[in-house]
Amino acid sequence: MAYKFGMLLSLFFLVFSFLIAGDVIVVSSIRNQLDALSLTVSYRLSVDGYFSDEVKNLIEEDGAYLANVSDDSPAFGQLVTFDLCVDYDPMIISKGPMTVSVSGTAVVGYICLLYTSDAADE
């Protein structure tokens, strides 16, 4: 009898362990996706100088949204910080939805300065 009770108890803990591991893997995957997206947005913001409709559509296509933008219309050379967020409804980690976010920064015009100075050196 103790053997059967021990087996049921261990299966109970095993199922919850798999659910927690699944949530951790999904949150990690969402964070990696947001990190790659923030690099793309930082590059486009540095080149364009503002959040263009193309960049906003790119963010929406990935299922994310912008939050906490430091300046919507920055000047040349200004540092802009932004947050990309995705809402996730976990299986077991939390009772309600979680927000996974990544912060990104960009210096407006920095990429353009690098390309023009490299071209001038040649």
Short mmCIF file of N, CA, C and O in Angstrom, two decimals:
data_model
loop_
_atom_site.label_atom_id
_atom_site.label_comp_id
_atom_site.label_asym_id
_atom_site.label_seq_id
_atom_site.Cartn_x
_atom_site.Cartn_y
_atom_site.Cartn_z
N MET A 1 0.81 -1.18 0.00
CA MET A 1 0.00 0.00 0.00
C MET A 1 0.87 1.27 0.00
O MET A 1 0.56 2.22 -0.69
N ALA A 2 1.94 1.26 0.77
CA ALA A 2 2.83 2.41 0.82
C ALA A 2 3.50 2.63 -0.53
O ALA A 2 3.74 3.76 -0.95
N TYR A 3 3.78 1.54 -1.23
CA TYR A 3 4.40 1.64 -2.55
C TYR A 3 3.47 2.37 -3.51
O TYR A 3 3.90 3.24 -4.27
N LYS A 4 2.19 2.02 -3.51
CA LYS A 4 1.23 2.66 -4.42
C LYS A 4 1.04 4.13 -4.06
O LYS A 4 0.97 4.99 -4.94
N PHE A 5 0.96 4.43 -2.77
CA PHE A 5 0.83 5.81 -2.35
C PHE A 5 2.06 6.62 -2.76
O PHE A 5 1.95 7.75 -3.24
N GLY A 6 3.23 6.06 -2.59
CA GLY A 6 4.46 6.73 -2.99
C GLY A 6 4.52 6.96 -4.49
O GLY A 6 4.98 8.00 -4.96
N MET A 7 4.06 5.98 -5.26
CA MET A 7 4.05 6.11 -6.71
C MET A 7 3.09 7.22 -7.15
O MET A 7 3.43 8.04 -8.02
N LEU A 8 1.91 7.29 -6.57
CA LEU A 8 0.95 8.35 -6.91
C LEU A 8 1.47 9.73 -6.52
O LEU A 8 1.32 10.70 -7.26
N LEU A 9 2.08 9.81 -5.36
CA LEU A 9 2.63 11.08 -4.91
C LEU A 9 3.77 11.55 -5.82
O LEU A 9 3.86 12.72 -6.19
N SER A 10 4.63 10.64 -6.22
CA SER A 10 5.74 11.02 -7.10
C SER A 10 5.23 11.42 -8.48
O SER A 10 5.77 12.34 -9.10
N LEU A 11 4.18 10.77 -9.00
CA LEU A 11 3.61 11.18 -10.28
C LEU A 11 2.98 12.56 -10.19
O LEU A 11 3.06 13.36 -11.13
N PHE A 12 2.35 12.84 -9.05
CA PHE A 12 1.76 14.16 -8.83
C PHE A 12 2.84 15.24 -8.91
O PHE A 12 2.68 16.26 -9.59
N PHE A 13 3.97 15.04 -8.23
CA PHE A 13 5.06 16.02 -8.27
C PHE A 13 5.71 16.07 -9.65
O PHE A 13 6.14 17.13 -10.10
N LEU A 14 5.77 14.96 -10.34
CA LEU A 14 6.36 14.92 -11.67
C LEU A 14 5.55 15.74 -12.67
O LEU A 14 6.11 16.48 -13.48
N VAL A 15 4.23 15.65 -12.59
CA VAL A 15 3.37 16.42 -13.50
C VAL A 15 3.56 17.91 -13.26
O VAL A 15 3.72 18.69 -14.21
N PHE A 16 3.58 18.35 -12.00
CA PHE A 16 3.78 19.76 -11.71
C PHE A 16 5.18 20.23 -12.13
O PHE A 16 5.36 21.36 -12.57
N SER A 17 6.16 19.38 -12.02
CA SER A 17 7.51 19.72 -12.47
C SER A 17 7.54 19.95 -13.97
O SER A 17 8.17 20.89 -14.46
N PHE A 18 6.85 19.10 -14.72
CA PHE A 18 6.79 19.28 -16.18
C PHE A 18 6.04 20.56 -16.55
O PHE A 18 6.43 21.27 -17.49
N LEU A 19 4.98 20.89 -15.83
CA LEU A 19 4.24 22.11 -16.11
C LEU A 19 5.08 23.36 -15.83
O LEU A 19 5.08 24.30 -16.61
N ILE A 20 5.82 23.35 -14.73
CA ILE A 20 6.69 24.48 -14.41
C ILE A 20 7.81 24.60 -15.45
O ILE A 20 8.13 25.69 -15.91
N ALA A 21 8.39 23.48 -15.83
CA ALA A 21 9.45 23.50 -16.85
C ALA A 21 8.90 24.02 -18.17
O ALA A 21 9.57 24.79 -18.88
N GLY A 22 7.69 23.64 -18.52
CA GLY A 22 7.07 24.14 -19.75
C GLY A 22 6.88 25.64 -19.71
O GLY A 22 7.16 26.33 -20.70
N ASP A 23 6.41 26.17 -18.59
CA ASP A 23 6.25 27.62 -18.46
C ASP A 23 7.58 28.34 -18.56
O ASP A 23 7.69 29.38 -19.22
N VAL A 24 8.60 27.81 -17.92
CA VAL A 24 9.92 28.45 -17.96
C VAL A 24 10.47 28.46 -19.39
O VAL A 24 11.03 29.45 -19.84
N ILE A 25 10.28 27.38 -20.11
CA ILE A 25 10.76 27.31 -21.50
C ILE A 25 10.01 28.31 -22.38
O ILE A 25 10.62 29.00 -23.21
N VAL A 26 8.71 28.41 -22.21
CA VAL A 26 7.93 29.35 -23.03
C VAL A 26 8.31 30.79 -22.70
O VAL A 26 8.47 31.61 -23.62
N VAL A 27 8.46 31.13 -21.43
CA VAL A 27 8.85 32.49 -21.06
C VAL A 27 10.24 32.81 -21.59
O VAL A 27 10.48 33.92 -22.09
N SER A 28 11.14 31.86 -21.54
CA SER A 28 12.49 32.06 -22.09
C SER A 28 12.44 32.28 -23.60
O SER A 28 13.15 33.13 -24.14
N SER A 29 11.61 31.53 -24.27
CA SER A 29 11.47 31.68 -25.73
C SER A 29 10.88 33.04 -26.08
O SER A 29 11.33 33.70 -27.03
N ILE A 30 9.88 33.49 -25.33
CA ILE A 30 9.29 34.81 -25.57
C ILE A 30 10.32 35.90 -25.33
O ILE A 30 10.43 36.86 -26.10
N ARG A 31 11.12 35.76 -24.28
CA ARG A 31 12.14 36.75 -23.98
C ARG A 31 13.20 36.82 -25.08
O ARG A 31 13.64 37.90 -25.47
N ASN A 32 13.61 35.67 -25.60
CA ASN A 32 14.59 35.65 -26.70
C ASN A 32 14.02 36.31 -27.95
O ASN A 32 14.72 37.03 -28.66
N GLN A 33 12.75 36.06 -28.24
CA GLN A 33 12.10 36.67 -29.39
C GLN A 33 12.04 38.19 -29.22
O GLN A 33 12.32 38.94 -30.16
N LEU A 34 11.69 38.64 -28.03
CA LEU A 34 11.63 40.08 -27.76
C LEU A 34 13.01 40.73 -27.82
O LEU A 34 13.15 41.87 -28.27
N ASP A 35 14.03 40.02 -27.39
CA ASP A 35 15.39 40.56 -27.44
C ASP A 35 15.83 40.76 -28.89
O ASP A 35 16.41 41.80 -29.23
N ALA A 36 15.54 39.80 -29.75
CA ALA A 36 15.89 39.94 -31.17
C ALA A 36 15.09 41.08 -31.81
O ALA A 36 15.62 41.86 -32.61
N LEU A 37 13.82 41.19 -31.44
CA LEU A 37 12.98 42.26 -31.97
C LEU A 37 13.47 43.63 -31.49
O LEU A 37 13.47 44.60 -32.27
N SER A 38 13.93 43.72 -30.25
CA SER A 38 14.43 45.00 -29.75
C SER A 38 15.69 45.45 -30.48
O SER A 38 15.90 46.64 -30.69
N LEU A 39 16.53 44.50 -30.87
CA LEU A 39 17.71 44.86 -31.66
C LEU A 39 17.32 45.42 -33.02
O LEU A 39 17.90 46.40 -33.50
N THR A 40 16.33 44.81 -33.65
CA THR A 40 15.85 45.29 -34.95
C THR A 40 15.23 46.67 -34.82
O THR A 40 15.48 47.56 -35.63
N VAL A 41 14.41 46.85 -33.78
CA VAL A 41 13.77 48.15 -33.56
C VAL A 41 14.82 49.22 -33.24
O VAL A 41 14.73 50.34 -33.74
N SER A 42 15.83 48.88 -32.45
CA SER A 42 16.90 49.84 -32.14
C SER A 42 17.64 50.27 -33.40
O SER A 42 17.94 51.46 -33.58
N TYR A 43 17.92 49.32 -34.28
CA TYR A 43 18.61 49.65 -35.53
C TYR A 43 17.75 50.56 -36.39
O TYR A 43 18.23 51.58 -36.90
N ARG A 44 16.47 50.20 -36.56
CA ARG A 44 15.59 51.01 -37.41
C ARG A 44 15.38 52.41 -36.80
O ARG A 44 15.31 53.40 -37.51
N LEU A 45 15.29 52.49 -35.48
CA LEU A 45 15.12 53.78 -34.82
C LEU A 45 16.37 54.64 -34.99
O LEU A 45 16.27 55.85 -35.20
N SER A 46 17.53 54.03 -34.94
CA SER A 46 18.76 54.78 -35.13
C SER A 46 18.89 55.30 -36.55
O SER A 46 19.34 56.42 -36.77
N VAL A 47 18.46 54.50 -37.52
CA VAL A 47 18.56 54.93 -38.92
C VAL A 47 17.46 55.92 -39.27
O VAL A 47 17.73 56.98 -39.86
N ASP A 48 16.20 55.61 -38.93
CA ASP A 48 15.07 56.46 -39.32
C ASP A 48 14.96 57.71 -38.46
O ASP A 48 14.57 58.76 -38.95
N GLY A 49 15.24 57.59 -37.16
CA GLY A 49 15.13 58.73 -36.26
C GLY A 49 13.79 58.84 -35.57
O GLY A 49 13.58 59.76 -34.78
N TYR A 50 12.87 57.94 -35.87
CA TYR A 50 11.55 57.95 -35.23
C TYR A 50 10.94 56.56 -35.37
O TYR A 50 11.43 55.73 -36.13
N PHE A 51 9.83 56.33 -34.65
CA PHE A 51 9.13 55.05 -34.76
C PHE A 51 8.22 55.11 -35.97
O PHE A 51 7.10 55.63 -35.91
N SER A 52 8.69 54.58 -37.09
CA SER A 52 7.90 54.62 -38.32
C SER A 52 6.77 53.60 -38.27
O SER A 52 6.73 52.73 -37.41
N ASP A 53 5.84 53.74 -39.21
CA ASP A 53 4.73 52.79 -39.30
C ASP A 53 5.23 51.38 -39.61
O ASP A 53 4.66 50.40 -39.14
N GLU A 54 6.32 51.29 -40.36
CA GLU A 54 6.91 49.99 -40.67
C GLU A 54 7.40 49.28 -39.41
O GLU A 54 7.19 48.08 -39.22
N VAL A 55 8.03 50.04 -38.53
CA VAL A 55 8.53 49.48 -37.27
C VAL A 55 7.36 49.08 -36.37
O VAL A 55 7.37 48.01 -35.75
N LYS A 56 6.34 49.93 -36.29
CA LYS A 56 5.17 49.61 -35.47
C LYS A 56 4.46 48.37 -35.99
O LYS A 56 4.00 47.53 -35.20
N ASN A 57 4.37 48.22 -37.32
CA ASN A 57 3.75 47.02 -37.90
C ASN A 57 4.59 45.78 -37.61
O ASN A 57 4.05 44.70 -37.35
N LEU A 58 5.91 45.92 -37.66
CA LEU A 58 6.81 44.80 -37.34
C LEU A 58 6.61 44.34 -35.89
O LEU A 58 6.56 43.14 -35.62
N ILE A 59 6.45 45.29 -35.00
CA ILE A 59 6.23 44.96 -33.59
C ILE A 59 4.88 44.26 -33.41
O ILE A 59 4.78 43.24 -32.71
N GLU A 60 3.85 44.76 -34.06
CA GLU A 60 2.52 44.16 -33.94
C GLU A 60 2.46 42.77 -34.57
O GLU A 60 1.73 41.91 -34.09
N GLU A 61 3.21 42.54 -35.65
CA GLU A 61 3.23 41.23 -36.30
C GLU A 61 3.80 40.16 -35.37
O GLU A 61 3.41 39.00 -35.45
N ASP A 62 4.71 40.54 -34.51
CA ASP A 62 5.30 39.59 -33.57
C ASP A 62 4.44 39.43 -32.31
O ASP A 62 4.82 38.69 -31.40
N GLY A 63 3.32 40.13 -32.25
CA GLY A 63 2.43 40.00 -31.10
C GLY A 63 2.87 40.79 -29.89
O GLY A 63 2.43 40.53 -28.77
N ALA A 64 3.73 41.76 -30.08
CA ALA A 64 4.25 42.57 -28.97
C ALA A 64 3.64 43.97 -29.04
O ALA A 64 2.92 44.31 -29.99
N TYR A 65 3.92 44.76 -28.03
CA TYR A 65 3.50 46.15 -28.04
C TYR A 65 4.55 47.01 -27.35
O TYR A 65 5.33 46.53 -26.53
N LEU A 66 4.59 48.30 -27.73
CA LEU A 66 5.54 49.26 -27.15
C LEU A 66 5.00 49.81 -25.84
O LEU A 66 3.82 50.08 -25.70
N ALA A 67 5.89 49.97 -24.89
CA ALA A 67 5.53 50.58 -23.61
C ALA A 67 6.70 51.42 -23.12
O ALA A 67 7.85 51.14 -23.42
N ASN A 68 6.40 52.49 -22.40
CA ASN A 68 7.41 53.33 -21.77
C ASN A 68 8.44 53.88 -22.75
O ASN A 68 9.65 53.76 -22.56
N VAL A 69 7.98 54.49 -23.83
CA VAL A 69 8.89 55.14 -24.77
C VAL A 69 9.33 56.46 -24.18
O VAL A 69 8.48 57.28 -23.77
N SER A 70 10.65 56.71 -24.11
CA SER A 70 11.14 57.92 -23.47
C SER A 70 10.82 59.17 -24.29
O SER A 70 10.55 60.23 -23.73
N ASP A 71 10.84 59.07 -25.64
CA ASP A 71 10.56 60.24 -26.49
C ASP A 71 10.06 59.75 -27.84
O ASP A 71 10.75 58.98 -28.51
N ASP A 72 8.87 60.20 -28.24
CA ASP A 72 8.29 59.75 -29.52
C ASP A 72 8.95 60.42 -30.72
O ASP A 72 9.01 59.84 -31.80
N SER A 73 9.42 61.64 -30.58
CA SER A 73 10.07 62.34 -31.69
C SER A 73 11.43 62.85 -31.22
O SER A 73 11.59 64.03 -30.90
N PRO A 74 12.42 61.97 -31.17
CA PRO A 74 13.74 62.36 -30.64
C PRO A 74 14.54 63.19 -31.64
O PRO A 74 14.30 63.16 -32.84
N ALA A 75 15.51 63.92 -31.12
CA ALA A 75 16.42 64.71 -31.95
C ALA A 75 17.65 63.87 -32.28
O ALA A 75 17.89 62.82 -31.69
N PHE A 76 18.43 64.35 -33.23
CA PHE A 76 19.64 63.65 -33.67
C PHE A 76 20.62 63.54 -32.50
O PHE A 76 20.93 64.52 -31.82
N GLY A 77 21.11 62.33 -32.23
CA GLY A 77 22.07 62.09 -31.17
C GLY A 77 21.45 61.82 -29.81
O GLY A 77 22.16 61.58 -28.84
N GLN A 78 20.13 61.85 -29.72
CA GLN A 78 19.45 61.63 -28.45
C GLN A 78 19.30 60.14 -28.17
O GLN A 78 19.09 59.34 -29.07
N LEU A 79 19.38 59.77 -26.90
CA LEU A 79 19.21 58.38 -26.47
C LEU A 79 17.72 58.14 -26.21
O LEU A 79 17.09 58.86 -25.45
N VAL A 80 17.19 57.10 -26.86
CA VAL A 80 15.78 56.75 -26.71
C VAL A 80 15.70 55.37 -26.06
O VAL A 80 16.36 54.43 -26.52
N THR A 81 14.91 55.25 -25.02
CA THR A 81 14.69 53.95 -24.39
C THR A 81 13.23 53.56 -24.58
O THR A 81 12.34 54.41 -24.62
N PHE A 82 13.00 52.25 -24.73
CA PHE A 82 11.65 51.74 -24.93
C PHE A 82 11.57 50.34 -24.35
O PHE A 82 12.58 49.69 -24.10
N ASP A 83 10.35 49.90 -24.11
CA ASP A 83 10.09 48.55 -23.63
C ASP A 83 9.20 47.84 -24.64
O ASP A 83 8.20 48.41 -25.10
N LEU A 84 9.54 46.61 -24.96
CA LEU A 84 8.69 45.74 -25.78
C LEU A 84 8.07 44.70 -24.85
O LEU A 84 8.79 44.07 -24.08
N CYS A 85 6.76 44.54 -24.91
CA CYS A 85 6.06 43.65 -23.99
C CYS A 85 5.19 42.66 -24.73
O CYS A 85 4.67 42.95 -25.81
N VAL A 86 5.03 41.48 -24.13
CA VAL A 86 4.10 40.45 -24.60
C VAL A 86 3.38 39.91 -23.38
O VAL A 86 4.00 39.64 -22.36
N ASP A 87 2.07 39.75 -23.50
CA ASP A 87 1.29 39.15 -22.42
C ASP A 87 1.26 37.64 -22.61
O ASP A 87 1.08 37.15 -23.72
N TYR A 88 1.46 36.92 -21.51
CA TYR A 88 1.49 35.46 -21.54
C TYR A 88 0.63 34.92 -20.40
O TYR A 88 0.73 35.39 -19.28
N ASP A 89 -0.21 33.96 -20.72
CA ASP A 89 -1.07 33.32 -19.72
C ASP A 89 -0.45 31.98 -19.35
O ASP A 89 -0.60 31.00 -20.09
N PRO A 90 0.26 31.90 -18.22
CA PRO A 90 0.99 30.67 -17.87
C PRO A 90 0.07 29.55 -17.41
O PRO A 90 -1.07 29.77 -17.02
N MET A 91 0.63 28.33 -17.47
CA MET A 91 -0.12 27.16 -17.04
C MET A 91 -0.17 27.06 -15.52
O MET A 91 -1.21 26.75 -14.94
N ILE A 92 0.97 27.29 -14.85
CA ILE A 92 1.03 27.03 -13.42
C ILE A 92 1.81 28.08 -12.61
O ILE A 92 1.61 28.20 -11.42
N ILE A 93 2.66 28.85 -13.24
CA ILE A 93 3.50 29.79 -12.50
C ILE A 93 2.67 30.87 -11.81
O ILE A 93 2.94 31.25 -10.68
N SER A 94 1.65 31.37 -12.50
CA SER A 94 0.84 32.46 -11.95
C SER A 94 -0.64 32.19 -12.25
O SER A 94 -0.97 31.54 -13.23
N LYS A 95 -1.51 32.74 -11.41
CA LYS A 95 -2.94 32.55 -11.64
C LYS A 95 -3.46 33.44 -12.76
O LYS A 95 -4.38 33.08 -13.48
N GLY A 96 -2.88 34.62 -12.91
CA GLY A 96 -3.30 35.56 -13.94
C GLY A 96 -2.27 35.69 -15.03
O GLY A 96 -1.21 35.05 -14.99
N PRO A 97 -2.55 36.51 -16.02
CA PRO A 97 -1.59 36.71 -17.11
C PRO A 97 -0.32 37.43 -16.63
O PRO A 97 -0.36 38.25 -15.73
N MET A 98 0.79 37.09 -17.28
CA MET A 98 2.08 37.70 -16.99
C MET A 98 2.48 38.59 -18.16
O MET A 98 2.10 38.32 -19.29
N THR A 99 3.26 39.60 -17.89
CA THR A 99 3.80 40.45 -18.94
C THR A 99 5.31 40.23 -19.00
O THR A 99 6.01 40.49 -18.03
N VAL A 100 5.77 39.75 -20.14
CA VAL A 100 7.20 39.55 -20.37
C VAL A 100 7.68 40.77 -21.14
O VAL A 100 7.11 41.10 -22.20
N SER A 101 8.69 41.46 -20.62
CA SER A 101 9.14 42.68 -21.29
C SER A 101 10.66 42.72 -21.41
O SER A 101 11.38 42.12 -20.61
N VAL A 102 11.10 43.44 -22.42
CA VAL A 102 12.53 43.65 -22.68
C VAL A 102 12.73 45.13 -22.95
O VAL A 102 11.95 45.75 -23.68
N SER A 103 13.75 45.71 -22.34
CA SER A 103 14.07 47.11 -22.58
C SER A 103 15.09 47.23 -23.70
O SER A 103 16.00 46.42 -23.81
N GLY A 104 14.93 48.26 -24.50
CA GLY A 104 15.86 48.52 -25.58
C GLY A 104 16.25 49.99 -25.59
O GLY A 104 15.50 50.84 -25.11
N THR A 105 17.42 50.27 -26.13
CA THR A 105 17.88 51.66 -26.27
C THR A 105 18.46 51.86 -27.65
O THR A 105 18.96 50.92 -28.28
N ALA A 106 18.40 53.09 -28.10
CA ALA A 106 18.98 53.44 -29.40
C ALA A 106 19.43 54.89 -29.36
O ALA A 106 18.79 55.72 -28.72
N VAL A 107 20.52 55.17 -30.04
CA VAL A 107 20.99 56.53 -30.21
C VAL A 107 20.61 56.94 -31.62
O VAL A 107 21.03 56.31 -32.60
N VAL A 108 19.81 57.97 -31.75
CA VAL A 108 19.29 58.39 -33.04
C VAL A 108 20.42 58.94 -33.90
O VAL A 108 21.14 59.84 -33.50
N GLY A 109 20.61 58.34 -35.07
CA GLY A 109 21.62 58.79 -36.02
C GLY A 109 22.98 58.17 -35.83
O GLY A 109 23.89 58.43 -36.62
N TYR A 110 23.18 57.33 -34.83
CA TYR A 110 24.50 56.75 -34.56
C TYR A 110 24.93 55.83 -35.68
O TYR A 110 26.09 55.86 -36.11
N ILE A 111 24.04 55.01 -36.21
CA ILE A 111 24.37 54.08 -37.30
C ILE A 111 24.76 54.87 -38.54
O ILE A 111 25.72 54.53 -39.23
N CYS A 112 24.04 55.93 -38.84
CA CYS A 112 24.35 56.75 -40.02
C CYS A 112 25.73 57.37 -39.89
O CYS A 112 26.48 57.46 -40.87
N LEU A 113 26.10 57.83 -38.69
CA LEU A 113 27.42 58.40 -38.48
C LEU A 113 28.51 57.37 -38.69
O LEU A 113 29.56 57.68 -39.26
N LEU A 114 28.30 56.14 -38.28
CA LEU A 114 29.29 55.09 -38.47
C LEU A 114 29.53 54.82 -39.94
O LEU A 114 30.66 54.69 -40.39
N TYR A 115 28.45 54.74 -40.73
CA TYR A 115 28.59 54.45 -42.15
C TYR A 115 29.23 55.59 -42.91
O TYR A 115 30.05 55.39 -43.78
N THR A 116 28.90 56.83 -42.57
CA THR A 116 29.49 57.95 -43.28
C THR A 116 30.96 58.13 -42.91
O THR A 116 31.77 58.49 -43.74
N SER A 117 31.34 57.85 -41.66
CA SER A 117 32.75 58.00 -41.30
C SER A 117 33.58 56.89 -41.90
O SER A 117 34.74 57.11 -42.28
N ASP A 118 33.03 55.69 -42.06
CA ASP A 118 33.76 54.60 -42.72
C ASP A 118 33.94 54.90 -44.20
O ASP A 118 34.98 54.61 -44.78
N ALA A 119 32.95 55.48 -44.83
CA ALA A 119 33.04 55.80 -46.26
C ALA A 119 34.04 56.94 -46.47
O ALA A 119 34.74 56.97 -47.48
N ALA A 120 34.14 57.87 -45.54
CA ALA A 120 35.08 58.98 -45.66
C ALA A 120 36.53 58.52 -45.51
O ALA A 120 37.43 59.10 -46.08
N ASP A 121 36.75 57.45 -44.73
CA ASP A 121 38.09 56.93 -44.53
C ASP A 121 38.64 56.25 -45.78
O ASP A 121 39.86 56.20 -45.96
N GLU A 122 37.76 55.75 -46.62
CA GLU A 122 38.24 55.01 -47.82
C GLU A 122 38.60 55.90 -48.92
O GLU A 122 38.75 56.80 -49.33
#
